[in-house]
Amino acid sequence: MVAAIRKLIEFVRFIGLALRIQFTKIPPRDVLVTQLVDAGWGSLALLTMLTIFAGLNLSVQSYGSFERFGGQDLLGMFAAVGGVRELYPVMAAVVCGARIGANLAASLANMRISEQIEALEVMAVDPVHYLVAPRLWAVTLALPLLCGYADVVGLAASYAGAVWQLGLDPGSFISQVQEQVSLADIGTGLFKGLIMGWLVAVISCFHGYSVAKRDGAEGVGIATNLAIVHGAVMCIVVNLFLSWLIYG
Amino acid sequence: MDKLLRSLQTLGALVVFIGQVARSAVTPPIYWGETLRLMNVLAKRCIVPVSLAVAPVGAVISLQGIEIFKLFGAERMLSSFLGTAIFREYSPALASVMVAAQAGSSIAARIGTMKVRGQIDALAVMSVDPVRYVVVPGVIACVIVAPLLSVLTNILGIFSGWVFAVPLGGIDHGAFMEHLTAQITPADLWIGLGKCSVFGLGIGLIAGYLGLNVGKGAADVGKAANDTVVSTIVLILLVDYAVSMALLGAGL
């Protein structure tokens, strides 16, 4: 209990530190570009695969539920609204947490136990500025783009599921999507992506950065695991509150 | 070409591995003590993250569903939609994803650490079959723990949906309960739990395989744990889709 509270206080201090460095200094450009490519481009394949199945699933599963009261023609609307507003941003963030976040935590923890962070300090390079800030910026900038990409792929998959597999009318599906999904909905999804991306990044960086040298290789594994689990839970909970604020 | 060969090799090794696990799981001796210990550990570690991850989903379904259903004046039907969505889809899938993130990665890391330290070889030297002693308990534990957690998340998901539909959304409590009980059949519950078991099986098998085939050093252990999470999430979504199509075809 005491340990958990101490960890929480450490986390809050880390957030303060990260925010200050993130917004007062320009992050080193080479690290930022590498991280951005890794976070964005590197996640595309996984995200594409997952979003295709999620989109197909959204169609097929809600078809079963709507059929019970004869509402299957509303599928397009549900798939579009549910997908763009909720499912795809959360999926992009959770996938990002499982892949990018774990990578961040593992790499930072590895640097910590191999004393690379101390080496930076000795060279009078601020490790938070040099290592953490570019990673935070990279994930924060990459996630909204991934969300937008997931929206496109997911909607296409939902369309494919609804029209080709379930035999719904393509025109009505498209017109429902056009009617129900406004630019504001897409923007909200991207905004959620921005917030969740920053959260995932800051949680992963915290877990990686706060590993102690004496934890050794086991500490790296624990930090990675904590980064994934805390990141995913945080995304889902924060998503609820964001939706509540925006749509409630 | 090289890549293709290597992936074929992995696939073959995976099939052989699954065969080994299946044989060890049905023939004695099964290490029940180890299995129970592992189940205890996994359930304790997973219960909080799994609940925290699934509970908000019910709330979000209510929040967004009310608007859509109101367009047709059918907001009383919300609970039947919420019920089927939670019981059949979101509770099993999300609970399994979180079990994969928490339990799967820790099983892979544990087996991987044993492998790196040479403990797996030590077991084999003592003529204890490592698959039987290390992998099978993990698989059985996952298969049993995942549905149990899903029961809990079913309740939590429905409850959080209720909170956002009745006190906050203004739907009549009686109508909510009536549609919930009228539309949800035991079949929905069993389908959800069955899916959870299948996902749990996948988690245990992938974690065991990647753990046993870990590379040389500590960094590889972390990689195995991470790979377990990513490949299980892919597997869960893929299987979920296949099962949904099959159930739709069967008219369930």
Coordinates of C-alpha atoms in Angstrom, one line a residue:
Chain A
M1 CA 0.0 0.0 0.0
V2 CA 2.7 2.4 1.0
A3 CA 4.8 1.3 -1.9
A4 CA 1.8 1.9 -4.3
I5 CA 1.3 5.5 -2.9
R6 CA 5.0 6.2 -3.2
K7 CA 5.0 5.0 -6.8
L8 CA 1.9 7.2 -7.5
I9 CA 3.7 10.3 -6.1
E10 CA 6.7 9.4 -8.2
F11 CA 4.4 9.1 -11.2
V12 CA 2.8 12.5 -10.6
R13 CA 6.3 14.1 -10.2
F14 CA 7.4 12.4 -13.4
I15 CA 4.4 13.8 -15.3
G16 CA 5.2 17.3 -14.0
L17 CA 8.8 16.9 -15.1
A18 CA 7.9 15.5 -18.5
L19 CA 5.3 18.2 -19.2
R20 CA 7.8 20.9 -18.3
I21 CA 10.5 19.6 -20.5
Q22 CA 8.1 18.7 -23.3
F23 CA 6.8 22.2 -23.6
T24 CA 9.7 24.4 -22.7
K25 CA 12.4 22.8 -24.9
I26 CA 12.5 21.7 -28.5
P27 CA 13.1 17.9 -28.5
P28 CA 16.2 16.6 -30.4
R29 CA 15.2 16.2 -33.9
D30 CA 17.0 13.0 -34.9
V31 CA 15.6 11.0 -32.0
L32 CA 12.1 12.4 -32.6
V33 CA 12.1 11.3 -36.3
T34 CA 13.4 7.8 -35.5
Q35 CA 10.7 7.4 -32.8
L36 CA 8.0 8.8 -35.0
V37 CA 8.8 6.4 -37.8
D38 CA 9.0 3.5 -35.3
A39 CA 5.7 4.4 -33.6
G40 CA 3.7 5.3 -36.7
W41 CA 5.0 3.3 -39.6
G42 CA 6.0 0.4 -37.4
S43 CA 2.5 0.0 -36.0
L44 CA 0.7 0.1 -39.4
A45 CA 0.8 -3.6 -40.2
L46 CA -0.5 -4.7 -36.8
L47 CA -3.1 -2.0 -36.7
T48 CA -4.4 -2.8 -40.2
M49 CA -4.8 -6.5 -39.4
L50 CA -6.6 -5.8 -36.1
T51 CA -8.8 -3.1 -37.5
I52 CA -10.0 -5.2 -40.4
F53 CA -11.1 -7.9 -38.0
A54 CA -12.6 -5.4 -35.5
G55 CA -14.6 -3.7 -38.3
L56 CA -15.9 -7.0 -39.7
N57 CA -16.7 -8.1 -36.2
L58 CA -18.6 -4.9 -35.5
S59 CA -20.8 -5.6 -38.5
V60 CA -21.3 -9.3 -37.9
Q61 CA -21.9 -9.0 -34.1
S62 CA -24.2 -6.1 -34.1
Y63 CA -26.2 -7.7 -36.9
G64 CA -27.0 -10.6 -34.5
S65 CA -28.1 -8.2 -31.8
F66 CA -30.1 -5.9 -34.1
E67 CA -31.8 -8.8 -35.8
R68 CA -33.6 -9.7 -32.6
F69 CA -35.8 -6.6 -32.9
G70 CA -35.7 -6.3 -36.7
G71 CA -33.3 -3.4 -36.8
Q72 CA -30.6 -4.9 -39.0
D73 CA -30.9 -2.0 -41.5
L74 CA -29.5 0.4 -38.9
L75 CA -26.2 -1.5 -39.0
G76 CA -24.4 1.1 -41.0
M77 CA -25.2 3.8 -38.6
F78 CA -24.2 1.7 -35.6
A79 CA -21.0 0.5 -37.2
A80 CA -20.1 4.0 -38.2
V81 CA -20.9 5.8 -35.0
G82 CA -19.7 3.2 -32.6
G83 CA -16.6 2.6 -34.6
V84 CA -15.5 6.2 -35.3
R85 CA -16.4 7.6 -31.9
E86 CA -15.3 4.7 -29.7
L87 CA -13.9 1.5 -31.1
Y88 CA -11.2 2.6 -33.4
P89 CA -9.6 5.3 -31.2
V90 CA -9.5 2.8 -28.3
M91 CA -8.2 0.0 -30.5
A92 CA -5.5 2.2 -31.9
A93 CA -4.5 3.3 -28.4
V94 CA -4.5 -0.2 -26.9
V95 CA -2.5 -1.6 -29.8
C96 CA -0.2 1.3 -29.5
G97 CA 0.1 0.5 -25.8
A98 CA 0.9 -3.2 -26.5
R99 CA 3.4 -2.5 -29.2
I100 CA 4.9 1.0 -28.9
G101 CA 4.4 1.4 -25.2
A102 CA 6.1 -2.0 -24.4
N103 CA 9.0 -1.0 -26.7
L104 CA 9.4 2.3 -25.0
A105 CA 9.4 0.8 -21.5
A106 CA 11.7 -2.0 -22.5
S107 CA 14.2 0.2 -24.3
L108 CA 14.3 2.8 -21.5
A109 CA 14.6 0.1 -18.8
N110 CA 17.4 -1.5 -20.8
M111 CA 19.2 1.8 -20.9
R112 CA 18.8 2.2 -17.2
I113 CA 20.1 -1.1 -16.2
S114 CA 23.0 -0.9 -18.7
E115 CA 23.9 2.5 -17.1
Q116 CA 23.4 4.4 -20.4
I117 CA 21.1 7.0 -18.7
E118 CA 23.8 7.7 -16.1
A119 CA 26.3 8.0 -18.9
L120 CA 24.1 10.7 -20.4
E121 CA 23.9 12.5 -17.1
V122 CA 27.7 12.4 -16.8
M123 CA 28.0 14.0 -20.2
A124 CA 25.7 16.8 -18.9
V125 CA 22.9 15.7 -21.3
D126 CA 19.5 15.8 -19.6
P127 CA 18.1 12.3 -20.1
V128 CA 14.5 13.4 -19.8
H129 CA 15.1 16.0 -22.5
Y130 CA 17.1 13.7 -24.7
L131 CA 15.2 10.4 -24.3
V132 CA 11.8 11.0 -22.8
A133 CA 10.6 14.2 -24.5
P134 CA 11.0 13.0 -28.1
R135 CA 9.3 9.7 -27.3
L136 CA 6.4 11.5 -25.8
W137 CA 6.1 13.8 -28.8
A138 CA 6.4 10.9 -31.2
V139 CA 3.6 8.8 -29.7
T140 CA 1.4 11.8 -29.1
L141 CA 1.7 12.9 -32.8
A142 CA 1.5 9.4 -34.2
L143 CA -1.6 8.2 -32.5
P144 CA -4.1 10.6 -34.0
L145 CA -2.8 9.7 -37.4
L146 CA -3.1 6.0 -36.6
C147 CA -6.7 6.7 -35.4
G148 CA -7.6 8.3 -38.6
Y149 CA -6.1 5.4 -40.5
A150 CA -8.0 3.0 -38.3
D151 CA -11.2 4.9 -39.1
V152 CA -10.7 4.4 -42.8
V153 CA -9.7 0.7 -42.6
G154 CA -12.4 -0.1 -40.1
L155 CA -15.2 1.5 -42.0
A156 CA -14.1 -0.2 -45.1
A157 CA -14.1 -3.6 -43.3
S158 CA -17.5 -2.9 -41.7
Y159 CA -18.8 -2.1 -45.2
A160 CA -17.3 -5.3 -46.6
G161 CA -18.9 -7.3 -43.8
A162 CA -22.3 -5.8 -44.0
V163 CA -22.6 -5.7 -47.8
W164 CA -20.8 -8.8 -49.0
Q165 CA -21.3 -11.2 -46.1
L166 CA -24.6 -10.2 -44.6
G167 CA -26.2 -9.0 -47.9
L168 CA -27.3 -5.5 -46.7
D169 CA -28.0 -2.8 -49.1
P170 CA -24.8 -0.9 -50.0
G171 CA -26.5 2.4 -50.7
S172 CA -28.3 2.5 -47.4
F173 CA -25.1 1.6 -45.5
I174 CA -23.2 4.5 -47.2
S175 CA -25.9 7.0 -46.8
Q176 CA -26.2 6.1 -43.1
V177 CA -22.5 6.6 -42.6
Q178 CA -22.7 9.9 -44.4
E179 CA -25.7 11.1 -42.4
Q180 CA -24.4 10.0 -39.0
V181 CA -20.7 10.6 -39.0
S182 CA -19.9 14.3 -38.9
L183 CA -16.5 15.8 -39.1
A184 CA -16.9 16.6 -35.4
D185 CA -17.1 12.8 -34.6
I186 CA -14.0 12.1 -36.6
G187 CA -12.3 15.1 -34.9
T188 CA -13.4 13.8 -31.5
G189 CA -11.9 10.4 -32.2
L190 CA -8.6 12.0 -33.2
F191 CA -8.6 14.2 -30.2
K192 CA -9.2 11.1 -28.0
G193 CA -6.3 9.5 -29.8
L194 CA -4.1 12.5 -29.0
I195 CA -4.9 12.3 -25.2
M196 CA -4.6 8.5 -25.0
G197 CA -1.4 8.5 -27.0
W198 CA 0.2 11.0 -24.6
L199 CA -1.1 8.9 -21.6
V200 CA 0.3 5.6 -23.0
A201 CA 3.6 7.3 -23.7
V202 CA 4.0 8.9 -20.3
I203 CA 3.0 5.7 -18.5
S204 CA 5.4 3.6 -20.6
C205 CA 8.2 6.0 -20.2
F206 CA 7.6 6.3 -16.5
H207 CA 7.7 2.5 -16.0
G208 CA 10.8 2.2 -18.2
Y209 CA 12.6 5.2 -16.7
S210 CA 12.0 4.3 -13.0
V211 CA 13.5 0.9 -13.2
A212 CA 16.4 0.7 -10.8
K213 CA 19.8 -0.7 -11.7
R214 CA 19.5 -3.5 -9.1
D215 CA 16.3 -4.8 -10.6
G216 CA 18.3 -6.3 -13.4
A217 CA 16.8 -8.1 -16.4
E218 CA 13.7 -9.1 -14.4
G219 CA 13.0 -5.4 -13.9
V220 CA 12.9 -4.9 -17.6
G221 CA 10.3 -7.6 -18.0
I222 CA 8.2 -6.2 -15.1
A223 CA 8.4 -2.7 -16.5
T224 CA 7.2 -3.9 -19.9
N225 CA 4.3 -5.8 -18.5
L226 CA 3.2 -2.9 -16.2
A227 CA 3.5 -0.5 -19.2
I228 CA 1.1 -2.7 -21.3
V229 CA -1.4 -3.4 -18.6
H230 CA -1.5 0.1 -17.1
G231 CA -1.6 1.7 -20.5
A232 CA -4.5 -0.4 -21.7
V233 CA -6.6 0.1 -18.5
M234 CA -5.9 3.8 -18.5
C235 CA -6.9 4.1 -22.2
I236 CA -10.2 2.4 -21.6
V237 CA -11.1 4.3 -18.4
V238 CA -10.0 7.6 -19.8
N239 CA -12.0 6.9 -23.0
L240 CA -15.1 6.5 -20.9
F241 CA -14.6 9.9 -19.2
L242 CA -13.8 11.6 -22.4
S243 CA -16.9 10.2 -24.0
W244 CA -19.0 11.2 -21.0
L245 CA -17.6 14.7 -21.2
I246 CA -18.1 15.1 -24.9
Y247 CA -21.4 13.2 -25.5
G248 CA -23.0 12.8 -22.1
Chain B
M1 CA 12.0 -17.5 -49.9
D2 CA 14.0 -17.7 -46.8
K3 CA 11.4 -15.9 -44.9
L4 CA 8.6 -18.2 -46.2
L5 CA 10.6 -21.3 -45.2
R6 CA 11.2 -19.9 -41.7
S7 CA 7.5 -19.1 -41.2
L8 CA 6.6 -22.6 -42.4
Q9 CA 9.1 -24.0 -40.0
T10 CA 7.6 -22.0 -37.1
L11 CA 4.1 -23.2 -38.1
G12 CA 5.3 -26.8 -38.1
A13 CA 7.0 -26.4 -34.8
L14 CA 3.8 -24.9 -33.4
V15 CA 1.7 -27.8 -34.6
V16 CA 4.1 -30.3 -33.1
F17 CA 4.1 -28.3 -29.8
I18 CA 0.3 -28.3 -29.7
G19 CA 0.3 -32.0 -30.3
Q20 CA 2.7 -32.5 -27.4
V21 CA 0.6 -30.3 -25.1
A22 CA -2.6 -32.1 -26.1
R23 CA -1.0 -35.5 -25.4
S24 CA 0.4 -34.4 -22.0
A25 CA -2.9 -32.8 -21.0
V26 CA -4.9 -36.0 -21.4
T27 CA -2.4 -38.6 -20.1
P28 CA -1.4 -38.8 -16.4
P29 CA 0.4 -37.5 -14.6
I30 CA -1.0 -34.0 -14.5
Y31 CA 0.5 -31.7 -12.0
W32 CA -2.6 -30.5 -10.3
G33 CA -0.9 -28.8 -7.4
E34 CA 1.2 -26.7 -9.8
T35 CA -1.9 -26.0 -11.8
L36 CA -3.9 -24.8 -8.8
R37 CA -1.0 -22.6 -7.6
L38 CA -0.8 -21.0 -11.0
M39 CA -4.6 -20.5 -11.2
N40 CA -4.4 -18.7 -7.9
V41 CA -1.6 -16.5 -9.0
L42 CA -3.2 -15.7 -12.3
A43 CA -6.6 -14.9 -10.9
K44 CA -5.1 -12.6 -8.3
R45 CA -3.0 -10.8 -10.8
C46 CA -5.7 -10.4 -13.4
I47 CA -8.8 -9.5 -11.4
V48 CA -8.2 -5.8 -11.0
P49 CA -7.0 -5.0 -14.6
V50 CA -9.7 -7.1 -16.1
S51 CA -12.5 -5.5 -14.1
L52 CA -11.1 -2.0 -14.8
A53 CA -10.9 -2.7 -18.5
V54 CA -14.3 -4.2 -19.1
A55 CA -16.5 -2.2 -16.7
P56 CA -16.2 1.1 -18.7
V57 CA -17.2 -0.7 -21.9
G58 CA -20.8 -1.3 -20.7
A59 CA -21.0 2.4 -19.8
V60 CA -19.8 3.5 -23.2
I61 CA -22.3 1.2 -24.9
S62 CA -25.1 2.7 -22.9
L63 CA -23.8 6.2 -23.5
Q64 CA -23.6 5.9 -27.2
G65 CA -26.5 3.5 -27.6
I66 CA -29.0 5.7 -25.9
E67 CA -28.6 8.4 -28.6
I68 CA -29.0 5.9 -31.5
F69 CA -31.9 4.1 -30.0
K70 CA -33.6 7.4 -29.1
L71 CA -33.7 8.3 -32.8
F72 CA -36.3 5.5 -33.2
G73 CA -37.9 5.9 -29.8
A74 CA -36.6 2.5 -28.9
E75 CA -34.4 3.4 -25.9
R76 CA -36.2 0.8 -23.8
M77 CA -34.6 -1.8 -26.0
L78 CA -31.1 -0.6 -25.1
S79 CA -30.7 -3.1 -22.3
S80 CA -31.2 -6.1 -24.6
F81 CA -28.6 -4.7 -27.0
L82 CA -26.3 -4.0 -24.0
G83 CA -26.8 -7.5 -22.7
T84 CA -26.0 -9.4 -25.9
A85 CA -23.1 -7.1 -26.6
I86 CA -21.5 -7.5 -23.2
F87 CA -22.3 -11.2 -22.7
R88 CA -21.4 -12.5 -26.1
E89 CA -18.7 -10.1 -27.4
Y90 CA -17.1 -7.5 -25.3
S91 CA -16.7 -9.2 -22.0
P92 CA -15.1 -12.4 -23.4
A93 CA -12.9 -10.5 -25.9
L94 CA -11.7 -7.8 -23.7
A95 CA -11.3 -10.0 -20.6
S96 CA -9.2 -12.3 -22.7
V97 CA -7.1 -9.4 -24.1
M98 CA -6.4 -8.3 -20.6
V99 CA -5.6 -11.8 -19.4
A100 CA -3.2 -12.1 -22.3
A101 CA -1.6 -8.8 -21.4
Q102 CA -1.3 -9.7 -17.7
A103 CA -1.2 -13.5 -17.4
G104 CA 0.0 -14.5 -20.8
S105 CA 3.0 -12.2 -20.8
S106 CA 4.0 -13.3 -17.3
I107 CA 3.7 -17.0 -18.2
A108 CA 5.9 -16.4 -21.2
A109 CA 8.4 -14.4 -19.2
R110 CA 8.5 -17.1 -16.5
I111 CA 9.1 -20.0 -18.9
G112 CA 11.5 -17.9 -20.9
T113 CA 13.5 -17.0 -17.8
M114 CA 13.6 -20.7 -16.8
K115 CA 14.8 -21.6 -20.3
V116 CA 17.5 -18.9 -20.3
R117 CA 18.8 -20.0 -16.9
G118 CA 18.9 -23.7 -18.0
Q119 CA 16.2 -24.8 -15.6
I120 CA 14.2 -26.3 -18.5
D121 CA 17.1 -28.5 -19.4
A122 CA 17.6 -29.4 -15.8
L123 CA 14.0 -30.6 -15.6
A124 CA 14.6 -32.7 -18.8
V125 CA 17.7 -34.2 -17.2
M126 CA 15.7 -35.2 -14.1
S127 CA 13.3 -36.9 -16.6
V128 CA 10.5 -34.5 -15.9
D129 CA 8.9 -33.6 -19.2
P130 CA 9.1 -29.7 -19.3
V131 CA 6.0 -29.5 -21.5
R132 CA 4.1 -31.5 -18.9
Y133 CA 5.4 -29.7 -15.9
V134 CA 5.7 -26.2 -17.1
V135 CA 3.4 -25.6 -20.0
V136 CA 0.4 -27.7 -19.4
P137 CA -0.4 -26.2 -16.0
G138 CA -0.3 -22.7 -17.6
V139 CA -2.6 -23.8 -20.4
I140 CA -5.1 -25.4 -18.0
A141 CA -5.0 -22.4 -15.7
C142 CA -5.7 -20.0 -18.5
V143 CA -8.5 -22.1 -19.9
I144 CA -10.2 -22.1 -16.4
V145 CA -9.4 -18.7 -15.2
A146 CA -10.4 -16.7 -18.3
P147 CA -14.1 -17.8 -18.2
L148 CA -14.3 -17.2 -14.4
L149 CA -13.0 -13.7 -14.8
S150 CA -15.5 -13.2 -17.7
V151 CA -18.4 -14.1 -15.3
L152 CA -17.2 -11.2 -13.1
T153 CA -16.8 -8.8 -16.0
N154 CA -20.3 -9.7 -17.3
I155 CA -21.8 -8.5 -14.0
L156 CA -19.6 -5.4 -13.9
G157 CA -20.3 -4.6 -17.5
I158 CA -24.1 -4.9 -17.1
F159 CA -23.9 -2.9 -13.9
S160 CA -21.9 0.0 -15.4
G161 CA -24.3 0.0 -18.4
W162 CA -27.2 0.2 -16.0
V163 CA -25.6 3.1 -14.2
F164 CA -25.3 5.0 -17.4
A165 CA -28.7 4.0 -18.7
V166 CA -31.0 4.3 -15.7
P167 CA -29.8 6.9 -13.2
L168 CA -27.8 9.0 -15.8
G169 CA -29.7 8.2 -19.0
G170 CA -33.2 8.4 -17.7
I171 CA -34.4 5.0 -18.8
D172 CA -37.0 3.3 -16.7
H173 CA -35.5 0.7 -14.4
G174 CA -38.4 -1.7 -14.9
A175 CA -38.1 -1.5 -18.7
F176 CA -34.3 -2.0 -18.5
M177 CA -34.6 -5.1 -16.4
E178 CA -37.5 -6.5 -18.4
H179 CA -35.8 -6.3 -21.7
L180 CA -32.5 -7.5 -20.2
T181 CA -34.1 -10.7 -18.8
A182 CA -36.4 -11.3 -21.8
Q183 CA -33.7 -11.1 -24.4
I184 CA -30.7 -12.7 -22.8
T185 CA -30.8 -16.5 -23.0
P186 CA -28.6 -18.9 -21.2
A187 CA -27.1 -19.6 -24.7
D188 CA -25.7 -16.1 -24.8
L189 CA -23.9 -16.7 -21.5
W190 CA -22.5 -20.1 -22.5
I191 CA -21.3 -18.8 -25.9
G192 CA -19.5 -16.0 -24.1
L193 CA -17.9 -18.4 -21.6
G194 CA -17.0 -20.9 -24.3
K195 CA -15.3 -18.2 -26.3
C196 CA -13.3 -17.2 -23.2
S197 CA -12.1 -20.8 -22.8
V198 CA -11.0 -20.9 -26.4
F199 CA -9.2 -17.6 -26.0
G200 CA -7.6 -18.8 -22.8
L201 CA -6.4 -21.9 -24.6
G202 CA -4.8 -19.8 -27.2
I203 CA -3.2 -17.6 -24.6
G204 CA -1.7 -20.6 -22.7
L205 CA -0.4 -22.3 -25.9
I206 CA 1.2 -19.1 -27.4
A207 CA 2.7 -18.1 -24.1
G208 CA 4.1 -21.6 -23.6
Y209 CA 5.5 -21.9 -27.2
L210 CA 7.1 -18.5 -27.2
G211 CA 8.5 -19.0 -23.7
L212 CA 10.1 -22.3 -24.6
N213 CA 11.5 -21.0 -27.8
V214 CA 13.0 -17.9 -26.3
G215 CA 16.4 -16.7 -27.5
K216 CA 19.6 -16.4 -25.5
G217 CA 19.5 -13.4 -23.2
A218 CA 17.4 -11.3 -20.9
A219 CA 16.2 -9.0 -23.6
D220 CA 14.8 -12.0 -25.5
V221 CA 12.6 -12.8 -22.5
G222 CA 11.1 -9.4 -22.7
K223 CA 10.6 -9.8 -26.4
A224 CA 8.9 -13.2 -25.9
A225 CA 6.5 -11.6 -23.3
N226 CA 5.7 -8.8 -25.6
D227 CA 5.3 -11.0 -28.7
T228 CA 2.8 -13.2 -26.7
V229 CA 0.6 -10.2 -26.0
V230 CA 0.6 -9.0 -29.6
S231 CA 0.1 -12.3 -31.2
T232 CA -2.7 -13.3 -28.8
I233 CA -4.6 -10.1 -29.5
V234 CA -4.4 -10.9 -33.2
L235 CA -5.5 -14.4 -32.5
I236 CA -8.4 -13.3 -30.3
L237 CA -9.8 -10.9 -32.8
L238 CA -9.4 -13.5 -35.6
V239 CA -11.1 -16.3 -33.7
D240 CA -13.8 -13.9 -32.5
Y241 CA -14.7 -13.1 -36.0
A242 CA -14.7 -16.7 -37.1
V243 CA -16.9 -17.7 -34.2
S244 CA -19.3 -14.8 -34.8
M245 CA -19.7 -15.9 -38.5
A246 CA -20.2 -19.5 -37.5
L247 CA -22.8 -18.6 -34.9
L248 CA -24.6 -16.3 -37.3
G249 CA -24.6 -19.2 -39.8
A250 CA -26.0 -21.5 -37.2
G251 CA -28.6 -19.0 -36.3
L252 CA -27.7 -18.7 -32.6

